[in-house]
Tab-separated table of C-alpha atoms and ligand atoms in Angstrom:
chain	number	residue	atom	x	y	z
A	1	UNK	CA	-1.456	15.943	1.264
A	2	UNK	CA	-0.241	18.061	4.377
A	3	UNK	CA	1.291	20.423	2.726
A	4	UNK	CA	-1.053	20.865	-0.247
A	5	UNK	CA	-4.105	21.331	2.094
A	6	UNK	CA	-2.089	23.977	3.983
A	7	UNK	CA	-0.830	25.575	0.807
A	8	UNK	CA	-4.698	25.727	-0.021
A	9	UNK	CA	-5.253	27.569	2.985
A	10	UNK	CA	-6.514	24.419	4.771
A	11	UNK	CA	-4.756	24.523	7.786
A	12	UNK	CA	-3.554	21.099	8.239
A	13	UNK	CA	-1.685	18.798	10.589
A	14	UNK	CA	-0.817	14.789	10.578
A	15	UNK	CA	-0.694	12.865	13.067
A	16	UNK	CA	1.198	9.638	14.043
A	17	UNK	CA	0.275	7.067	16.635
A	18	UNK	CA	3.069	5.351	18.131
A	19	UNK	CA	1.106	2.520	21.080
A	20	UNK	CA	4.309	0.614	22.296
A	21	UNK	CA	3.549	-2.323	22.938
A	22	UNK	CA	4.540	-5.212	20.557
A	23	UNK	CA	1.444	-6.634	21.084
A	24	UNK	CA	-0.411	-4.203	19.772
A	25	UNK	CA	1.042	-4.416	16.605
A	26	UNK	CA	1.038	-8.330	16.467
A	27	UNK	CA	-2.724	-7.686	17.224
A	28	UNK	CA	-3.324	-5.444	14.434
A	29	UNK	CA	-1.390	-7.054	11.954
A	30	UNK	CA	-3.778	-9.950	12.432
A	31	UNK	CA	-6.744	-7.170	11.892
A	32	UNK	CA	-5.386	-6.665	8.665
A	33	UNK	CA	-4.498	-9.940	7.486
A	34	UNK	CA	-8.090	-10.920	8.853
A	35	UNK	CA	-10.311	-8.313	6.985
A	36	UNK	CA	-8.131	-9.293	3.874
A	37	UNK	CA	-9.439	-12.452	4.059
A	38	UNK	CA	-7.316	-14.499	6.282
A	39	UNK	CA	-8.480	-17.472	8.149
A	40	UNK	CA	-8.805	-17.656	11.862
A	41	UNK	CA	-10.636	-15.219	14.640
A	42	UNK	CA	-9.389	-12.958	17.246
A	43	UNK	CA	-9.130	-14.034	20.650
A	44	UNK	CA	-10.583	-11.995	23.722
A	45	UNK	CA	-7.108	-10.990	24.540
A	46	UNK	CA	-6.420	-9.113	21.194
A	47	UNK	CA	-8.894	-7.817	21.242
A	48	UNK	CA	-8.272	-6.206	24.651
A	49	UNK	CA	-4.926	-5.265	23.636
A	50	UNK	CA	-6.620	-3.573	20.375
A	51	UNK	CA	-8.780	-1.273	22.421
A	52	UNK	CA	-6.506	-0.787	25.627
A	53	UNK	CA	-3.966	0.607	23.237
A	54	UNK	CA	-6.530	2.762	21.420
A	55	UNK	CA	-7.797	3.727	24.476
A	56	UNK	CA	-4.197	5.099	25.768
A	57	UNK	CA	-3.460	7.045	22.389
A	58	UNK	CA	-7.274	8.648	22.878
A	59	UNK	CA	-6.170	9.121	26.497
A	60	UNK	CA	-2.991	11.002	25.460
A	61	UNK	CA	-4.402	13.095	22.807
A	62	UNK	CA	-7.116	14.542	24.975
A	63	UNK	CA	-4.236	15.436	27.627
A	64	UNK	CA	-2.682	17.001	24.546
A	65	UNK	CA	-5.817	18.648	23.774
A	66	UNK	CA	-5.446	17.835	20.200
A	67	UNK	CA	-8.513	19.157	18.386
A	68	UNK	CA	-9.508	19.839	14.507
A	69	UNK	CA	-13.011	20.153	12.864
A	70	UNK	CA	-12.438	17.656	10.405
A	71	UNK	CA	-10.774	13.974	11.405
A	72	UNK	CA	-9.791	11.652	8.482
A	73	UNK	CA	-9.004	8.338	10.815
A	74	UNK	CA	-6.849	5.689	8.499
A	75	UNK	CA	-7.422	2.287	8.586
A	76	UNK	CA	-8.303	-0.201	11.381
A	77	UNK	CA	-5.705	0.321	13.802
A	78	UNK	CA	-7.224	3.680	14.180
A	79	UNK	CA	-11.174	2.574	14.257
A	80	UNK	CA	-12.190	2.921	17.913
A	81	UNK	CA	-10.335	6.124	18.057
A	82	UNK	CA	-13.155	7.885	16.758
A	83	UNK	CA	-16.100	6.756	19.583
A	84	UNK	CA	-13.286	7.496	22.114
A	85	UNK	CA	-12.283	10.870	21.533
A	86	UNK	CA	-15.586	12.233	20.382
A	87	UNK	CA	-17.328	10.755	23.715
A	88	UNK	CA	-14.943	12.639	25.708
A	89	UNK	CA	-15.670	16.029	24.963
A	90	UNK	CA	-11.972	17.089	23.984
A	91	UNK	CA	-12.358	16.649	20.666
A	92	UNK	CA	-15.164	19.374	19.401
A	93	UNK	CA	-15.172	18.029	15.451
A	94	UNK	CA	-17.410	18.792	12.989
A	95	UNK	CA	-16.791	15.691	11.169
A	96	UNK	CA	-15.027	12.329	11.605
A	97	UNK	CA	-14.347	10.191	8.803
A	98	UNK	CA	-12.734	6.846	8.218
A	99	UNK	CA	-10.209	6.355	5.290
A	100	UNK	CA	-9.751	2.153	4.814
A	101	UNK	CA	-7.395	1.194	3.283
A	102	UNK	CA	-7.217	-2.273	2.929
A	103	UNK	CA	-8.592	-4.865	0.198
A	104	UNK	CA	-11.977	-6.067	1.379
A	105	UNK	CA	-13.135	-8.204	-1.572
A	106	UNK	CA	-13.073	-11.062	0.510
A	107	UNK	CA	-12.931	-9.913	4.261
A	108	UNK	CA	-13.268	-12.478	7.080
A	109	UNK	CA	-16.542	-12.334	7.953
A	110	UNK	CA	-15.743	-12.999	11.612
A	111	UNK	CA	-13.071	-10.380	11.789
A	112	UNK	CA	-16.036	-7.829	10.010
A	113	UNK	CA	-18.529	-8.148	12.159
A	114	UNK	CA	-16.296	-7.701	15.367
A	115	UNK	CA	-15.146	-4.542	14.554
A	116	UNK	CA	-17.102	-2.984	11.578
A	117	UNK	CA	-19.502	-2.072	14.237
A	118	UNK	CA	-16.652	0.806	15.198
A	119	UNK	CA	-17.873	2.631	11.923
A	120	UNK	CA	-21.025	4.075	13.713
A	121	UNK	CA	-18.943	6.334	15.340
A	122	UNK	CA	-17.877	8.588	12.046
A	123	UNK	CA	-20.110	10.717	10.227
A	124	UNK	CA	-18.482	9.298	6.513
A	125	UNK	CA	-16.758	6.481	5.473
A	126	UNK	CA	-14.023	6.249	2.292
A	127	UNK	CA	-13.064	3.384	0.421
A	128	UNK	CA	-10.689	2.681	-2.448
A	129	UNK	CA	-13.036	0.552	-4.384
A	130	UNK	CA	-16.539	0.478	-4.775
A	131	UNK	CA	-16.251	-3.791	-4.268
A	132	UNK	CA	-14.591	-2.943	-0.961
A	133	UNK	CA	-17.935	-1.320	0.468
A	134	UNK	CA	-19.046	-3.605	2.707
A	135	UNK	CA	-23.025	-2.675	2.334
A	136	UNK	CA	-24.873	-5.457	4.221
A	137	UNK	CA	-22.958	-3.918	7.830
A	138	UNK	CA	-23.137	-0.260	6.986
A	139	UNK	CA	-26.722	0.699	8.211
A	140	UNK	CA	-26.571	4.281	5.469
A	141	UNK	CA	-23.648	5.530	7.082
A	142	UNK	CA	-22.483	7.622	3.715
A	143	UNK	CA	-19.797	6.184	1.962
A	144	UNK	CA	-17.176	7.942	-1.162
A	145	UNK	CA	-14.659	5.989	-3.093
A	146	UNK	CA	-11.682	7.480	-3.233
A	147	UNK	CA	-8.835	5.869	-4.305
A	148	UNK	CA	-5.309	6.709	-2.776
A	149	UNK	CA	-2.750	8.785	-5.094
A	150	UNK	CA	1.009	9.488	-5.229
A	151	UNK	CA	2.979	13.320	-5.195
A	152	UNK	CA	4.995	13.531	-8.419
A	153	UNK	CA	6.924	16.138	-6.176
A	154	UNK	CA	8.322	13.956	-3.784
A	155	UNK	CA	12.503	12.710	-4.348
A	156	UNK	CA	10.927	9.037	-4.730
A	157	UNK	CA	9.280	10.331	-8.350
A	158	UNK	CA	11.205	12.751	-9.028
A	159	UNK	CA	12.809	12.284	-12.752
A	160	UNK	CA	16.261	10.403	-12.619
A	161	UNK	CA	18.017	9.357	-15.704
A	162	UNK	CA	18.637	6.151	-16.507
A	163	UNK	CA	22.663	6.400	-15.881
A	164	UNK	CA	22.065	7.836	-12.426
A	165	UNK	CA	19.510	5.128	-11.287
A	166	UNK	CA	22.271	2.439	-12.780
A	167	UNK	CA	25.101	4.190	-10.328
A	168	UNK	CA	22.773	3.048	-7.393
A	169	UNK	CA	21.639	-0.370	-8.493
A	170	UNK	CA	25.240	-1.238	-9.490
A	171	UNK	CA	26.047	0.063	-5.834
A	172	UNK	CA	24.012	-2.361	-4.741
A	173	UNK	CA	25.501	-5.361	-6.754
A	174	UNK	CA	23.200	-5.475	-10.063
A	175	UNK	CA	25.145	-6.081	-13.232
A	176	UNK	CA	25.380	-3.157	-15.163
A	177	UNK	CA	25.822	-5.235	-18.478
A	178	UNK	CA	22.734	-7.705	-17.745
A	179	UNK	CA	18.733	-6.326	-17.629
A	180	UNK	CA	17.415	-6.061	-13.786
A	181	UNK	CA	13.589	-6.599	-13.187
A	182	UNK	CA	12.435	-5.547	-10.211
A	183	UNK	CA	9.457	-5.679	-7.310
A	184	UNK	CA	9.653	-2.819	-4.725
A	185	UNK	CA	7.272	-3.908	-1.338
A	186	UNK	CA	7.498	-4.540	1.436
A	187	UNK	CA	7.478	-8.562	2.634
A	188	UNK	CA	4.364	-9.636	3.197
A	189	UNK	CA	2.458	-12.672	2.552
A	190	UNK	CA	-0.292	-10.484	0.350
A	191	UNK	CA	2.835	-9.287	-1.859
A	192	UNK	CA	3.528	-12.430	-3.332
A	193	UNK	CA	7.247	-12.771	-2.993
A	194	UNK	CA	7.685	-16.368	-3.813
A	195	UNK	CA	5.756	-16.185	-6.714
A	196	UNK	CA	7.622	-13.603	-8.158
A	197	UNK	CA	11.347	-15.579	-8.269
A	198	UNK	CA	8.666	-18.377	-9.890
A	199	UNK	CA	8.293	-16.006	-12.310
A	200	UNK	CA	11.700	-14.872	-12.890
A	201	UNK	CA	12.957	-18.089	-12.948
A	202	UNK	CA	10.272	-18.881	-15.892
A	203	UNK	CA	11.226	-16.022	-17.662
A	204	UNK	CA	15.476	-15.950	-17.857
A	205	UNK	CA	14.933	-19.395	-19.869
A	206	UNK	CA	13.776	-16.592	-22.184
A	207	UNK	CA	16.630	-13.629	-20.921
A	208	UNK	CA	19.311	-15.225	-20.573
A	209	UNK	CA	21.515	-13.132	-17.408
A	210	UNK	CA	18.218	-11.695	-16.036
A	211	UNK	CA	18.555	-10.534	-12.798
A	212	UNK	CA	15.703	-10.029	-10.144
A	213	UNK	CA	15.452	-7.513	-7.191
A	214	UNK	CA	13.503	-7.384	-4.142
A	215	UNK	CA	13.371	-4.027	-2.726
A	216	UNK	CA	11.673	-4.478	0.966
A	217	UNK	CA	13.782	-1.745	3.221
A	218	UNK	CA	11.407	-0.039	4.811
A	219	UNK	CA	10.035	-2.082	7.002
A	220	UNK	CA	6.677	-0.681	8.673
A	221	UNK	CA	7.024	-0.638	12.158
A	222	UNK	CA	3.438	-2.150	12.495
A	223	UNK	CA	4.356	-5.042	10.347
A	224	UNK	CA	5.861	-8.217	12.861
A	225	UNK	CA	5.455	-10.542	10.330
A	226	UNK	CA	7.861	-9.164	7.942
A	227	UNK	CA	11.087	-11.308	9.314
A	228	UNK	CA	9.596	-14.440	8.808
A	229	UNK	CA	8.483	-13.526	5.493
A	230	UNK	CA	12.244	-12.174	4.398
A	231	UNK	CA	13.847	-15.722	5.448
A	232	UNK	CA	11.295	-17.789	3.930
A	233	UNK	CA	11.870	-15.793	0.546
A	234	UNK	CA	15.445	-16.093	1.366
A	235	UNK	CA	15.664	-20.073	1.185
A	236	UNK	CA	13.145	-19.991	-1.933
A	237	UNK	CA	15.720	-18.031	-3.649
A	238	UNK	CA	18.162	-20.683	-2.350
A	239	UNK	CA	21.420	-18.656	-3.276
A	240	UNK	CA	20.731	-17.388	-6.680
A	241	UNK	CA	23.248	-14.498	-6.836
A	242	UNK	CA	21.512	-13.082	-9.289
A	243	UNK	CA	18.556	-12.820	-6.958
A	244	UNK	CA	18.588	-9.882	-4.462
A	245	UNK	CA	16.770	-9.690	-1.756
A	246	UNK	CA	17.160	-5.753	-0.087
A	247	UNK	CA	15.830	-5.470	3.924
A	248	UNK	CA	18.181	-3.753	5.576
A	249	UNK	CA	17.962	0.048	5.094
A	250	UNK	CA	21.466	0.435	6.820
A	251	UNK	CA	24.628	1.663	4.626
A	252	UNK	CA	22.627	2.578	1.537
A	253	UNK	CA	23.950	4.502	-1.426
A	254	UNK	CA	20.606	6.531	-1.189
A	255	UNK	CA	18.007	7.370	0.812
A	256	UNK	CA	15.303	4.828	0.713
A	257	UNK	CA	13.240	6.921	-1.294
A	258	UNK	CA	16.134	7.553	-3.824
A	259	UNK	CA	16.861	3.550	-3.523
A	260	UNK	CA	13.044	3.090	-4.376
A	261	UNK	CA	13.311	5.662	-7.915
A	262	UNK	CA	16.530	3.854	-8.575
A	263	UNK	CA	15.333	0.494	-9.141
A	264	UNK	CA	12.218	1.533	-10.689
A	265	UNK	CA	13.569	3.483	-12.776
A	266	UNK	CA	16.924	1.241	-13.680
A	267	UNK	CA	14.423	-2.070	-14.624
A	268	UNK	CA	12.557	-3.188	-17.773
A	269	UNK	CA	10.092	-4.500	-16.108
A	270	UNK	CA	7.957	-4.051	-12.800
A	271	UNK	CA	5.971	-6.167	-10.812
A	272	UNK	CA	3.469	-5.829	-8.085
A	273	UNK	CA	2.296	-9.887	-7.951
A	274	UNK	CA	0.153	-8.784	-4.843
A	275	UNK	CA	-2.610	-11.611	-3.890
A	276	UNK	CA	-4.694	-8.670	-2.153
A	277	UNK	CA	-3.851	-5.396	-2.999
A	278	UNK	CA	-6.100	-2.627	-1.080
A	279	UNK	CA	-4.290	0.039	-3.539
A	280	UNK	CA	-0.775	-0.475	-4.578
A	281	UNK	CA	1.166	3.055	-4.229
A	282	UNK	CA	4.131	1.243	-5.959
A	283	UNK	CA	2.024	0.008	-8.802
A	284	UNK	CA	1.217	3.559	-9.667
A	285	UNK	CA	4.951	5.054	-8.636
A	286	UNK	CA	6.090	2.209	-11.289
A	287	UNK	CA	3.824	3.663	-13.839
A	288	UNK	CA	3.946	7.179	-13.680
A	289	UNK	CA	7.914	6.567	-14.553
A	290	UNK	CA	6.847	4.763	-17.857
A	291	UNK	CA	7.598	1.861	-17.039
A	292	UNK	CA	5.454	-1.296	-17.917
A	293	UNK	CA	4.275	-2.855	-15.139
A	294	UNK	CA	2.737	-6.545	-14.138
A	295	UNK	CA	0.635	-6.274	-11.149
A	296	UNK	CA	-1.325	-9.054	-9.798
A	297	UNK	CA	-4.909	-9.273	-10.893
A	298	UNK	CA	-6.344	-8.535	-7.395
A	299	UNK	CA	-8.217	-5.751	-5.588
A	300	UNK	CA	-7.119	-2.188	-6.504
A	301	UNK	CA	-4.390	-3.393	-8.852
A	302	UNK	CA	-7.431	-4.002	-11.561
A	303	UNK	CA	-8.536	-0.342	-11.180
A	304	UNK	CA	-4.829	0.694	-11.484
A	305	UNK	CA	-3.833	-1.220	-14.466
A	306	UNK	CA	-5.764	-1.600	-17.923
A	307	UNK	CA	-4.787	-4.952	-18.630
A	308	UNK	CA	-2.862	-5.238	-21.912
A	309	UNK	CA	-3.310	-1.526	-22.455
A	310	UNK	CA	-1.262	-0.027	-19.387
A	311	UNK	CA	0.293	-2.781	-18.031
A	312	UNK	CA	-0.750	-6.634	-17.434
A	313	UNK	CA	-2.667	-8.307	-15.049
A	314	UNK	CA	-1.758	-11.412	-13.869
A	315	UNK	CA	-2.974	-14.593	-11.885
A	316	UNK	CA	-0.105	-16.799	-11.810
A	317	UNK	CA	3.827	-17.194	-12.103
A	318	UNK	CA	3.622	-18.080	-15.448
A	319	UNK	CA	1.401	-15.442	-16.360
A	320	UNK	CA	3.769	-13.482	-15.152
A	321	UNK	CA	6.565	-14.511	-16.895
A	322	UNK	CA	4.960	-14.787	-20.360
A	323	UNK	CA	4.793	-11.188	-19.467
A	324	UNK	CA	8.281	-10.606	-18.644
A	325	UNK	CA	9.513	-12.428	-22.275
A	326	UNK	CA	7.236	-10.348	-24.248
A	327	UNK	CA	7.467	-6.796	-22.678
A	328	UNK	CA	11.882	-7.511	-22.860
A	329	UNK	CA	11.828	-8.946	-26.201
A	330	UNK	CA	9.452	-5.936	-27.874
A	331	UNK	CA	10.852	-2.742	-27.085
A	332	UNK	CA	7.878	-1.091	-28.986
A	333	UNK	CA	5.336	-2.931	-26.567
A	334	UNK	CA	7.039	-2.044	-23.704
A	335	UNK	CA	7.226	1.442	-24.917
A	336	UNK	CA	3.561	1.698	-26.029
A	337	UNK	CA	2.562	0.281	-21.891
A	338	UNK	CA	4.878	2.637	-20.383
A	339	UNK	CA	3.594	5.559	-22.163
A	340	UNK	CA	-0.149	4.622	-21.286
A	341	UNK	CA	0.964	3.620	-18.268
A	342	UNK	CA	2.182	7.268	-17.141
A	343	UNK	CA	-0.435	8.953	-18.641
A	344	UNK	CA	-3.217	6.908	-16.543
A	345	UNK	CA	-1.361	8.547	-13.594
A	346	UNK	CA	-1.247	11.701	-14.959
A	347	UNK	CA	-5.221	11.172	-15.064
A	348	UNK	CA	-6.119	9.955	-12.324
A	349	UNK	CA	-3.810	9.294	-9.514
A	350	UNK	CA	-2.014	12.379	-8.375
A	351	UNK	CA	-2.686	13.683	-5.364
A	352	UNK	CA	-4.888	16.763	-6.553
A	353	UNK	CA	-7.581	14.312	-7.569
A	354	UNK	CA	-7.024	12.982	-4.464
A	355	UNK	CA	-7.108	15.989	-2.176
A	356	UNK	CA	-10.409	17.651	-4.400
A	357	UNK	CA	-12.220	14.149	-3.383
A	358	UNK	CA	-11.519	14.522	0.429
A	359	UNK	CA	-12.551	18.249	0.287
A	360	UNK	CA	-16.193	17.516	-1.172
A	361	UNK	CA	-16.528	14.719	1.104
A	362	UNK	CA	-15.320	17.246	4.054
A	363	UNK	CA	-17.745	19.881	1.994
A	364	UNK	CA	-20.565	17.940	2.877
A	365	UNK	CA	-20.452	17.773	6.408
A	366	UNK	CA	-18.681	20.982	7.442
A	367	UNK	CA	-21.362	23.134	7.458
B	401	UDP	N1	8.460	1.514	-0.117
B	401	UDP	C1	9.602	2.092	0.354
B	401	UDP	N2	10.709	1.316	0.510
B	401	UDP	C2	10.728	0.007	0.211
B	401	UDP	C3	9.530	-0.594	-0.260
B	401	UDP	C4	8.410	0.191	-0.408
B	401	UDP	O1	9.637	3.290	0.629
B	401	UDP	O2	11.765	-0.626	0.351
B	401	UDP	C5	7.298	2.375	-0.336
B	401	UDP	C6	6.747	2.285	-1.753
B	401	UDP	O3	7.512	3.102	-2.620
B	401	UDP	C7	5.312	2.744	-1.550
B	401	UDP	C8	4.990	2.254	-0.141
B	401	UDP	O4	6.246	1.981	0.503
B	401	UDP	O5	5.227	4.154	-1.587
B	401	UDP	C9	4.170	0.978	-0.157
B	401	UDP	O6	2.861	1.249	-0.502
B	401	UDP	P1	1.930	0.162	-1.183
B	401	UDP	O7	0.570	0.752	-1.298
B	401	UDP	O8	2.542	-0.301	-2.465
B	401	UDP	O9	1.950	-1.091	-0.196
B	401	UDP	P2	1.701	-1.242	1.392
B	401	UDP	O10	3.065	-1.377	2.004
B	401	UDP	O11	0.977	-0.002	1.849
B	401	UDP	O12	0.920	-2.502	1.513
């Protein structure tokens, strides 16, 4: 998006928090899994930790003298940032708006109504989904739905023939000789990782040799949980060798973003089994690379995937793996969803459809 604004003429610059503390991130993890619909509350000290961190980063940038007329603020880590910097004078904007990510169809209302209050401070708010939109707190604050979209420029969807992709997977220890299905994400209880060897296991009754590949290596710095999550999937695989779990970006044969093309583009079949799913990039990376891909039938993966026309939505393992069967036993089916699948993309999520929907929502208040 940086470069296409700029490019445009739109001069443009991103900008990355970095709060130290572990806490922080433990605290905002929480925020997230909360406002997905987690159980539980935040305590007074997250809280505190939430908007003492916040507070540093808006302390910084003023120091900085960062400035721009037009602020797109993503997701909740970022919420208070918005009353903080625009209170202080530094910050002369025309416009602040707040880009959330996340899957809100059923938000903890606890969690909501703690910090949704933040939202007064922006002039605009942007969702992925109109369900997200979370009406009943919003007071008319104007809202746009604008679902995220991936750069068919970048090396991760770039085209890559099939032989090329197989090089890298086979670094990695897949079977040339046997078919490789594959979910790319990160680990994370909303991803569904258990659920997906479930599946597999279901389905290589069916394929015999099957082989199944977890791609999680870039872990998100923000994202404490994602240990845990790695050895609990571990032990559920309980030493399948044709199950591989990937975490550790070290030593790769490619970059991660060339690992990422690799697999999608070496495997029959892709999943996203995501329980909440604010948007899933990797659904539509999958996709535009024609291949057919199962995604979960949750939050943004419904508006990504036609069911049965460019993919399949599912809402259990062996859903899932009824899918597998058919899409690897009916080479004409899986050609028919790839080909749909790509051009849905090619329709609607690339990042010029993406970019013209900030601009008129930017258009609206920069006068
Ligand atoms: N990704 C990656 N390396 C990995 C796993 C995922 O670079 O090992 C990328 C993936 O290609 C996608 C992004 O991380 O672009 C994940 O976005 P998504 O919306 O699917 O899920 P999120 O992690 O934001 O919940």
């Amino acid at each position: 998006m940086v470069p296409l604004f700029n490019a445009l003429g739109i001069s443009t610059e991103r900008i990355v928090i970095n709060p130290t503390a572990p806490e922080f991130f433990q605290a905002t993890k929480k925020i997230h899994n909360l406002l997905q619909g987690a159980e539980g509350t935040l305590t007074e000290h997250e809280l505190e930790v939430y908007h003492d961190n916040i507070r540093m980063v808006a302390e910084a940038m003023s120091q900085d003298s960062v400035s721009a007329d037009i602020w797109f603020l993503h997701d909740p880590q970022l919420l208070p940032l918005a009353g903080l910097l625009r209170h202080n004078g530094s910050a002369n904007a025309k416009a602040w708006f707040w880009i959330c990510h996340i899957d809100l169809t059923h938000p903890n209302e606890n969690a909501l109504e703690s910090l949704l209050p933040l939202h007064y401070d922006y002039d605009h708010l942007i969702f992925s989904l109109e369900e997200y939109v979370p009406r009943h707190m919003l007071n008319g604050t104007p809202v746009s739905i604008a679902p995220p979209a991936i750069d068919p420029l970048t090396g991760k969807n770039q085209p890559l023939r099939e032989s090329e992709a197989w090089d890298i997977v086979s670094a990695m220890g897949i079977d040339r000789a046997r078919p490789l299905i594959t979910q790319v994400s990160r680990f994370d209880l909303w991803k569904d990782p258990w659920g997906v060897i479930d599946a597999y296991r279901m389905a290589r009754h069916s394929i015999p040799g099957l082989q199944l590949a977890l791609l999680g290596l870039s872990q998100a710095a923000d994202d404490p949980e994602a240990l845990e999550v790695v050895n609990s999937v571990a032990s559920h695989a309980a030493g399948d060798p044709d199950i591989h779990l990937y975490h550790d970006p070290s030593g790769l044969p490619a970059s991660i973003d060339g690992m990422v093309n690799a697999f999608q583009v070496a495997s029959s079949v892709l999943m996203q089994k995501s329980t909440r799913e604010g948007f899933g990039l990797t659904v539509t990376e999958g996709m535009w690379k024609g291949k057919p891909m199962i995604g979960g039938d949750a939050g943004g993966i419904r508006l990504q995937i036609e069911d049965g026309v460019s993919g399949y939505l599912v809402s259990s393992p062996k859903e899932c793996a009824d899918r597998i069967v058919s899409l690897m036993t009916d080479d004409a089916l899986a050609g028919n969803i790839g080909t749909a699948a790509h051009d849905s993309v090619m329709r609607s999520f690339l990042l010029p459809r993406l970019a013209l929907d900030y601009l008129k929502v930017a258009k609206e208040h920069a006068s």
